[in-house]
Amino acid sequence: MSVPQPKSLRDLPITAYATRPTSENNTGTWKYVEPRYEDRLPPCAQACPAGNDISRIILLLAGGDLIGAGRLLRSGNPLPATLGRVCPHFCERQCNRDLFGGSIAVHMIERFLGDLLLRDESAQEPVTPSGRKVAVIGAGPAGITAAYALALKGHEVEVFDEKPKPGGYLRTGIPDYRLPKEILDREIEFIERVGVKFIQGIRIGRDIGFEDLRSRFDAVIAAVGLHESRAFEVPGSNHRHIYDGVELLERILSGEIPELPSTVAVVGGGNTAIDVARSLLRLDVSPTIVYRRSETEMPAIASEVEEAKREGVGFQFLTTPIAVVIEDGAVVALECCKMQLGEPDASGRRTPVPIPNSEFRLPFAGIVAAIGETADLGFLRQAAANGKRSLDGFYIAGDASTSEGTVAAAVGSGRRVAAMVHSYLVNGGTTADEPTLQSLWPRKVNTALVAGPQYLNPAYFAPALRPEIAKLNGEQPPSSFAEIVQGFAVESALSEARRCLLCGTCNGCLNCYYWCPDVAVHRDSRNGAGLEIDSMHCKGCGICVEECPRGAMTLEEVAR
Amino acid sequence: MRTLLKGNGAVARAAQMAGVQVISVYPITPQTSIVEELADMVAQGRLNARYIKVESEHSALAACIAAASVGARTFTATSGQGLAFMHELLHWAAGSRLPIVMVNVNRALAAPWSLFTDQTDSLSQRDTGWMQIYCQSAQEALDSVIQAFEVSQRVLLPCMVLLDGFLLSHTFENVDVPEQGTVDSFLGPLKVPHMVDIANPAAIGGLSDPECYTAFRRKLQIAHEQALEVWADVGRQWGELTGRSYDVIEEYRLHDAELVLVASSTPAMTARVAIDALRERGIAAGLLRLRVFRPFPANALRRALSRKRAVVVLDRNCSFGHHGIFYQETKSALYELPAADRPPVRGIIAGLGGRDITPEDIEQMLLQGSGSEGLEPVTWWKTLPEEEAVEAEPCTATK
């Protein structure tokens, strides 16, 4: 740089100033670390078994794009109105907002968007047919999701299901007070509009042979769920007033009002036990849950347990049935043994251990066994009998493969398996690996980095309380199967969305732009948030990263 | 109008009358009541200024630098640790030639913690390019703050006005507060010739080559040399308007004195009592008060101290590893006198951390300094004897 030298002090200004732009000085070359826009995986999305891009959905909603938010949600999950009602919302347990006024009511937002889409009659974008055919066995949440995802890719999908109507356990196992069936019907109608064909009343292995199915379709997905109840084997368990929980729920849900004794023990601690007990309450039966561990170890959704207690379901913990007591041909009691908790088992829960000589009787006139379910993959025996050790183009989705036991996990599994099947179909028969979360999302996120609370800048978040969730104010015990939880109005949904911290998710708040001391953050429309770092002038001070409220920036060493 | 004011109150009134436009401060004992009063004035509409709250003294001065750069009359105040925290920006303000006025209420620096006064905080900032004015009374504090605005804008140098913590900041005295019209006629409009002009964008204070850098630094030095004359000039003008004239140094019974105390700030006020007492006993004692310390009035000192029989310099500060700072500076000025005219000079370090300096102390300092009882070249006044200090119980902090 050549500057004319002053000849005397008088030629110099009072202090140094230059009228040439300072951008000539490429101060960015000094840095050894450099900021980068990089969305991290929010803890909610990490926890979501369905693989929903929760923060991006909420970001759209908070910006007032209701339909956009709903469609993004439904792009990966065809059952948002259903899941918003029945999911135990793992997301909310990990929510960073919990530190500042209570976790975001994500399930209420999901339900709001799902309900909104039930009224969305707009036509689907036409897809180019691929010419490939996929069969799905089972019209439960995993099968539905896989079918939907593959139909969106242009494949021809047929779903075979043995029940009269699609829905699987959503229809046969979840009581109406949690999930009104017209909601499910509407969501399934939408899936049919996308092009999925449901063929009901068909059981594979009985009505159609498995190998027959495989020969007619390019790929087959088994999503048969867990429908086989574990046997309740104690003396006296073959009495006609001993019921199978899954079966009993299905009967009740089909509209039948079974004749039942007035006091019933429901044996088990899972969601089936709770659903049966609460349904029985509504049929004027007095149910008591008998569970061998304590409340802490119950696999049922905690809020459902709370509701059951509130409604008047009895609980008998640390108790195992050992025999049904029958007198004069009638069930009169359940002979039980008291338990204590021992060492943790493989699931991390403490194992119940019988207390010697602690037998006692609880008076009941009927017993419902809800002690767990297993998958029935009997049709595979046919394939195995034919000497098959591996099957091209055959996949298992949902509870039958994962045993997770939640609708969200079934949806997530259906989604992932669909991605594998699609890859198998387009890549000419090569089976892909289990897809990553990133591969399921249209936006770019570093899913290896979770935006935990340590990445948030709490200075930017004022505490704001989680809203009360309205519930039907009925008599106790309840007599109706009417839906209990009431949905959000649009104002509540928007204000809840705006309460979301959007962890790890750039929302273009421009903090980086305002704070940059080197004026090296430029607003530009070339990327999503419209922000760009001028690498030639960014000195790597890291202020933008520190001041990003939501951990959507990363500082990394510059490679030299 | 005569008004009962604390030193800090006098400062706030002066800033108000000077019409400051931007105040950016961070509160610290014993400066706090200045910024509280200014905040009240702004909140109540008695002062039309932007009051910028910040999270640190570093930011306070940064905000003042920005404000002065756009031509606003700018004021800040701090004490002790706060001034230390401003250090980097003190250089920026002076190098940028910005007429910022700051009051520093002298407070001893940690460690150990002290709330009370000594001058090491401001004297540690001696070489930052700021002017420094040490006040002995609330009246002088009020007068000096107003004068500081005038001098600063004439020479384009920032100015620090110093008050002893508590002894001056928190003691009341009758202060003659001038009419606003008087101040308005005295204080000319602020012109910052190099203020930011958005019509002509420029990068200010950027990288300078060594030749230019040296030249800018030379200009800063020349401004200080000129400032000495301007202080004397402005002090005279103020006297014409108010009856209270000021010079860069102040003499008390000095003309015919043989034995001279060089002091600053409130001990200089105390010293008058001691000098009167010595005079009554027939000892020709006198006082030279250093008021303007930067720029340093070396010529005035040489004139006033030439051929005195003995000079004792009182330092409420210490440059550790050497000795009192006023003592060093006085000696350095007197060295330029012909050897025959050069008086013997003794230094005394006293009153650190707010310790009292009484008239009796000063009498004894002068008597011992006169030679008959003998002072060391530098004496730490009334400290524990060294041997005993080693054997004594360690001093512990009081609750």
Coordinates of N, CA and C in Angstrom, one line a residue, chain B residues 63 65 102 144 147 175 237 253 272:
Chain B
A63 N -18.5 3.4 25.4 CA -19.7 4.2 24.9 C -19.4 5.7 24.9
I65 N -16.5 7.0 24.3 CA -15.6 7.3 23.1 C -16.5 7.4 21.9
M102 N -13.9 13.0 32.7 CA -14.2 11.9 33.7 C -13.9 12.4 35.0
S144 N -13.6 22.8 38.6 CA -12.7 22.1 37.7 C -13.4 21.3 36.7
Q147 N -14.4 23.7 34.1 CA -13.1 24.1 33.3 C -12.6 23.0 32.4
V175 N -20.8 25.4 48.9 CA -20.3 25.6 47.6 C -21.0 26.7 46.9
Q237 N -9.8 33.1 33.4 CA -11.1 33.5 32.9 C -12.2 33.1 33.9
R253 N 1.7 30.7 51.4 CA 2.8 31.2 52.2 C 4.1 30.7 51.6
R272 N -2.4 23.6 55.3 CA -2.4 25.0 55.7 C -2.4 25.2 57.2

